Amino acid sequence: MSDTIEAKNLEAKTSNMETNSALPPEETERLGGEIVAALKTVFDPEIPADIYELGLIYKVDIKDDRSVDVMMTLTTPNCPAAGELPQMVENAVASVPGVGVVNVNLVWEPAWTPDRMTDEARLVLNMW
């Protein structure tokens, strides 16, 4: 079993997350919150907003063995940071105490659109 954090509209509200895990709910909540905080430290070098607020993180799956699978995308397949951003995400999530092996999967479906951005990202990018 595992716990999945759907990134869309999460805003670190992990206290309402349903748990089907061998991990205690408070540990899942802590890990989820700290993983989101770590993801918010990763910025696309060309965009002054973090990848979480941009909506590039589609899913975070915390497994019973504390390994974490991250499903993410980029704003475009031709993104110049395509080679470095997944590694940056892996390093950020792996820095969370208690996290095991981190696997980052780069996906293109569904395609990213500006609709996935949070209000915070829209404000930073002046995209109202």
PDB file of C-alpha atoms in Angstrom:
ATOM      1  CA  MET A   1       0.000   0.000   0.000  1.00  0.00           C
ATOM      2  CA  SER A   2       1.006   3.602  -0.321  1.00  0.00           C
ATOM      3  CA  ASP A   3      -0.205   7.136   0.158  1.00  0.00           C
ATOM      4  CA  THR A   4      -0.646   9.333  -2.858  1.00  0.00           C
ATOM      5  CA  ILE A   5      -0.585  13.096  -2.785  1.00  0.00           C
ATOM      6  CA  GLU A   6      -2.361  14.587  -5.777  1.00  0.00           C
ATOM      7  CA  ALA A   7      -0.565  17.864  -6.318  1.00  0.00           C
ATOM      8  CA  LYS A   8      -3.456  19.769  -7.921  1.00  0.00           C
ATOM      9  CA  ASN A   9      -4.939  22.038  -5.247  1.00  0.00           C
ATOM     10  CA  LEU A  10      -3.068  20.272  -2.439  1.00  0.00           C
ATOM     11  CA  GLU A  11      -1.451  23.365  -0.944  1.00  0.00           C
ATOM     12  CA  ALA A  12       0.108  21.155   1.738  1.00  0.00           C
ATOM     13  CA  LYS A  13      -3.309  20.150   3.136  1.00  0.00           C
ATOM     14  CA  THR A  14      -2.091  16.677   3.975  1.00  0.00           C
ATOM     15  CA  SER A  15      -4.077  16.520   7.223  1.00  0.00           C
ATOM     16  CA  ASN A  16      -7.172  15.513   5.211  1.00  0.00           C
ATOM     17  CA  MET A  17      -5.309  12.818   3.278  1.00  0.00           C
ATOM     18  CA  GLU A  18      -6.726   9.296   3.459  1.00  0.00           C
ATOM     19  CA  THR A  19      -4.180   6.741   4.566  1.00  0.00           C
ATOM     20  CA  ASN A  20      -3.953   3.154   3.321  1.00  0.00           C
ATOM     21  CA  SER A  21      -0.435   2.700   4.543  1.00  0.00           C
ATOM     22  CA  ALA A  22       1.583   0.827   7.099  1.00  0.00           C
ATOM     23  CA  LEU A  23       3.049   4.203   8.053  1.00  0.00           C
ATOM     24  CA  PRO A  24       1.276   5.975  10.926  1.00  0.00           C
ATOM     25  CA  PRO A  25      -1.022   8.793   9.700  1.00  0.00           C
ATOM     26  CA  GLU A  26       1.008  11.438  11.533  1.00  0.00           C
ATOM     27  CA  GLU A  27       4.190  10.232   9.802  1.00  0.00           C
ATOM     28  CA  THR A  28       2.463  10.294   6.420  1.00  0.00           C
ATOM     29  CA  GLU A  29       1.237  13.818   7.157  1.00  0.00           C
ATOM     30  CA  ARG A  30       4.729  14.940   8.190  1.00  0.00           C
ATOM     31  CA  LEU A  31       6.378  13.372   5.149  1.00  0.00           C
ATOM     32  CA  GLY A  32       3.752  14.800   2.801  1.00  0.00           C
ATOM     33  CA  GLY A  33       4.110  18.304   4.181  1.00  0.00           C
ATOM     34  CA  GLU A  34       7.904  18.201   4.150  1.00  0.00           C
ATOM     35  CA  ILE A  35       7.980  16.766   0.613  1.00  0.00           C
ATOM     36  CA  VAL A  36       5.741  19.599  -0.615  1.00  0.00           C
ATOM     37  CA  ALA A  37       7.983  22.117   1.178  1.00  0.00           C
ATOM     38  CA  ALA A  38      11.046  20.541  -0.478  1.00  0.00           C
ATOM     39  CA  LEU A  39       9.391  20.664  -3.904  1.00  0.00           C
ATOM     40  CA  LYS A  40       8.716  24.366  -3.386  1.00  0.00           C
ATOM     41  CA  THR A  41      12.488  24.942  -3.207  1.00  0.00           C
ATOM     42  CA  VAL A  42      12.957  23.775  -6.819  1.00  0.00           C
ATOM     43  CA  PHE A  43      12.701  26.486  -9.461  1.00  0.00           C
ATOM     44  CA  ASP A  44      12.773  26.267 -13.230  1.00  0.00           C
ATOM     45  CA  PRO A  45      15.877  28.359 -14.044  1.00  0.00           C
ATOM     46  CA  GLU A  46      13.913  30.375 -16.623  1.00  0.00           C
ATOM     47  CA  ILE A  47      10.737  30.982 -14.590  1.00  0.00           C
ATOM     48  CA  PRO A  48      10.711  32.841 -11.236  1.00  0.00           C
ATOM     49  CA  ALA A  49       8.174  30.463  -9.649  1.00  0.00           C
ATOM     50  CA  ASP A  50       8.725  27.095  -8.004  1.00  0.00           C
ATOM     51  CA  ILE A  51       7.757  23.917  -9.847  1.00  0.00           C
ATOM     52  CA  TYR A  52       5.063  23.020  -7.313  1.00  0.00           C
ATOM     53  CA  GLU A  53       3.218  26.330  -7.709  1.00  0.00           C
ATOM     54  CA  LEU A  54       3.640  26.067 -11.482  1.00  0.00           C
ATOM     55  CA  GLY A  55       1.719  22.791 -11.363  1.00  0.00           C
ATOM     56  CA  LEU A  56       4.554  20.676 -12.752  1.00  0.00           C
ATOM     57  CA  ILE A  57       4.174  18.044 -10.020  1.00  0.00           C
ATOM     58  CA  TYR A  58       1.311  15.727 -10.918  1.00  0.00           C
ATOM     59  CA  LYS A  59       1.582  13.113  -8.185  1.00  0.00           C
ATOM     60  CA  VAL A  60       3.678  12.112  -5.175  1.00  0.00           C
ATOM     61  CA  ASP A  61       3.325   8.508  -3.973  1.00  0.00           C
ATOM     62  CA  ILE A  62       4.775   7.657  -0.545  1.00  0.00           C
ATOM     63  CA  LYS A  63       5.239   3.882  -0.249  1.00  0.00           C
ATOM     64  CA  ASP A  64       5.220   1.767   2.902  1.00  0.00           C
ATOM     65  CA  ASP A  65       8.996   1.331   2.656  1.00  0.00           C
ATOM     66  CA  ARG A  66       9.344   5.164   2.573  1.00  0.00           C
ATOM     67  CA  SER A  67      10.360   5.195  -1.068  1.00  0.00           C
ATOM     68  CA  VAL A  68       8.719   8.024  -2.989  1.00  0.00           C
ATOM     69  CA  ASP A  69       7.562   8.092  -6.604  1.00  0.00           C
ATOM     70  CA  VAL A  70       7.112  11.531  -8.152  1.00  0.00           C
ATOM     71  CA  MET A  71       5.270  12.049 -11.422  1.00  0.00           C
ATOM     72  CA  MET A  72       6.095  15.410 -12.976  1.00  0.00           C
ATOM     73  CA  THR A  73       6.065  17.241 -16.268  1.00  0.00           C
ATOM     74  CA  LEU A  74       7.686  20.308 -17.780  1.00  0.00           C
ATOM     75  CA  THR A  75       6.092  23.357 -19.341  1.00  0.00           C
ATOM     76  CA  THR A  76       7.210  22.071 -22.751  1.00  0.00           C
ATOM     77  CA  PRO A  77       9.078  19.011 -24.048  1.00  0.00           C
ATOM     78  CA  ASN A  78      11.689  21.443 -25.408  1.00  0.00           C
ATOM     79  CA  CYS A  79      12.370  22.933 -21.980  1.00  0.00           C
ATOM     80  CA  PRO A  80      16.092  23.733 -21.687  1.00  0.00           C
ATOM     81  CA  ALA A  81      16.010  22.531 -18.062  1.00  0.00           C
ATOM     82  CA  ALA A  82      14.653  19.081 -19.013  1.00  0.00           C
ATOM     83  CA  GLY A  83      17.957  17.427 -18.166  1.00  0.00           C
ATOM     84  CA  GLU A  84      18.377  19.014 -14.748  1.00  0.00           C
ATOM     85  CA  LEU A  85      14.911  19.544 -13.236  1.00  0.00           C
ATOM     86  CA  PRO A  86      14.101  15.854 -12.574  1.00  0.00           C
ATOM     87  CA  GLN A  87      17.450  15.471 -10.778  1.00  0.00           C
ATOM     88  CA  MET A  88      16.762  18.631  -8.776  1.00  0.00           C
ATOM     89  CA  VAL A  89      13.350  17.198  -7.760  1.00  0.00           C
ATOM     90  CA  GLU A  90      14.925  13.881  -6.790  1.00  0.00           C
ATOM     91  CA  ASN A  91      17.554  15.630  -4.659  1.00  0.00           C
ATOM     92  CA  ALA A  92      14.978  17.882  -2.964  1.00  0.00           C
ATOM     93  CA  VAL A  93      12.632  15.021  -2.041  1.00  0.00           C
ATOM     94  CA  ALA A  94      15.542  12.795  -0.947  1.00  0.00           C
ATOM     95  CA  SER A  95      16.651  15.547   1.459  1.00  0.00           C
ATOM     96  CA  VAL A  96      13.485  15.080   3.551  1.00  0.00           C
ATOM     97  CA  PRO A  97      14.313  13.125   6.732  1.00  0.00           C
ATOM     98  CA  GLY A  98      12.796   9.649   6.644  1.00  0.00           C
ATOM     99  CA  VAL A  99      12.424   9.431   2.860  1.00  0.00           C
ATOM    100  CA  GLY A 100      13.921   6.361   1.193  1.00  0.00           C
ATOM    101  CA  VAL A 101      14.650   5.890  -2.491  1.00  0.00           C
ATOM    102  CA  VAL A 102      13.159   8.587  -4.743  1.00  0.00           C
ATOM    103  CA  ASN A 103      12.039   7.839  -8.296  1.00  0.00           C
ATOM    104  CA  VAL A 104      11.111  10.763 -10.553  1.00  0.00           C
ATOM    105  CA  ASN A 105       9.087   9.973 -13.649  1.00  0.00           C
ATOM    106  CA  LEU A 106       8.853  12.650 -16.332  1.00  0.00           C
ATOM    107  CA  VAL A 107       5.535  12.441 -18.203  1.00  0.00           C
ATOM    108  CA  TRP A 108       3.944  14.408 -21.023  1.00  0.00           C
ATOM    109  CA  GLU A 109       0.320  13.347 -20.615  1.00  0.00           C
ATOM    110  CA  PRO A 110      -1.657  15.182 -19.592  1.00  0.00           C
ATOM    111  CA  ALA A 111       0.148  18.108 -21.125  1.00  0.00           C
ATOM    112  CA  TRP A 112       0.916  21.012 -18.816  1.00  0.00           C
ATOM    113  CA  THR A 113      -1.165  24.146 -19.272  1.00  0.00           C
ATOM    114  CA  PRO A 114      -1.118  27.468 -17.387  1.00  0.00           C
ATOM    115  CA  ASP A 115      -4.411  26.409 -15.763  1.00  0.00           C
ATOM    116  CA  ARG A 116      -2.365  24.160 -13.460  1.00  0.00           C
ATOM    117  CA  MET A 117      -0.625  27.156 -11.855  1.00  0.00           C
ATOM    118  CA  THR A 118      -1.657  28.320  -8.412  1.00  0.00           C
ATOM    119  CA  ASP A 119      -2.696  31.888  -7.726  1.00  0.00           C
ATOM    120  CA  GLU A 120       0.724  32.415  -6.119  1.00  0.00           C
ATOM    121  CA  ALA A 121       2.492  31.476  -9.381  1.00  0.00           C
ATOM    122  CA  ARG A 122       0.113  33.667 -11.399  1.00  0.00           C
ATOM    123  CA  LEU A 123       0.920  36.592  -9.115  1.00  0.00           C
ATOM    124  CA  VAL A 124       4.687  36.074  -9.416  1.00  0.00           C
ATOM    125  CA  LEU A 125       4.440  35.755 -13.200  1.00  0.00           C
ATOM    126  CA  ASN A 126       1.850  38.541 -13.538  1.00  0.00           C
ATOM    127  CA  MET A 127      -0.474  36.217 -15.446  1.00  0.00           C
ATOM    128  CA  TRP A 128      -3.915  37.441 -14.421  1.00  0.00           C
TER     129      TRP A 128
END
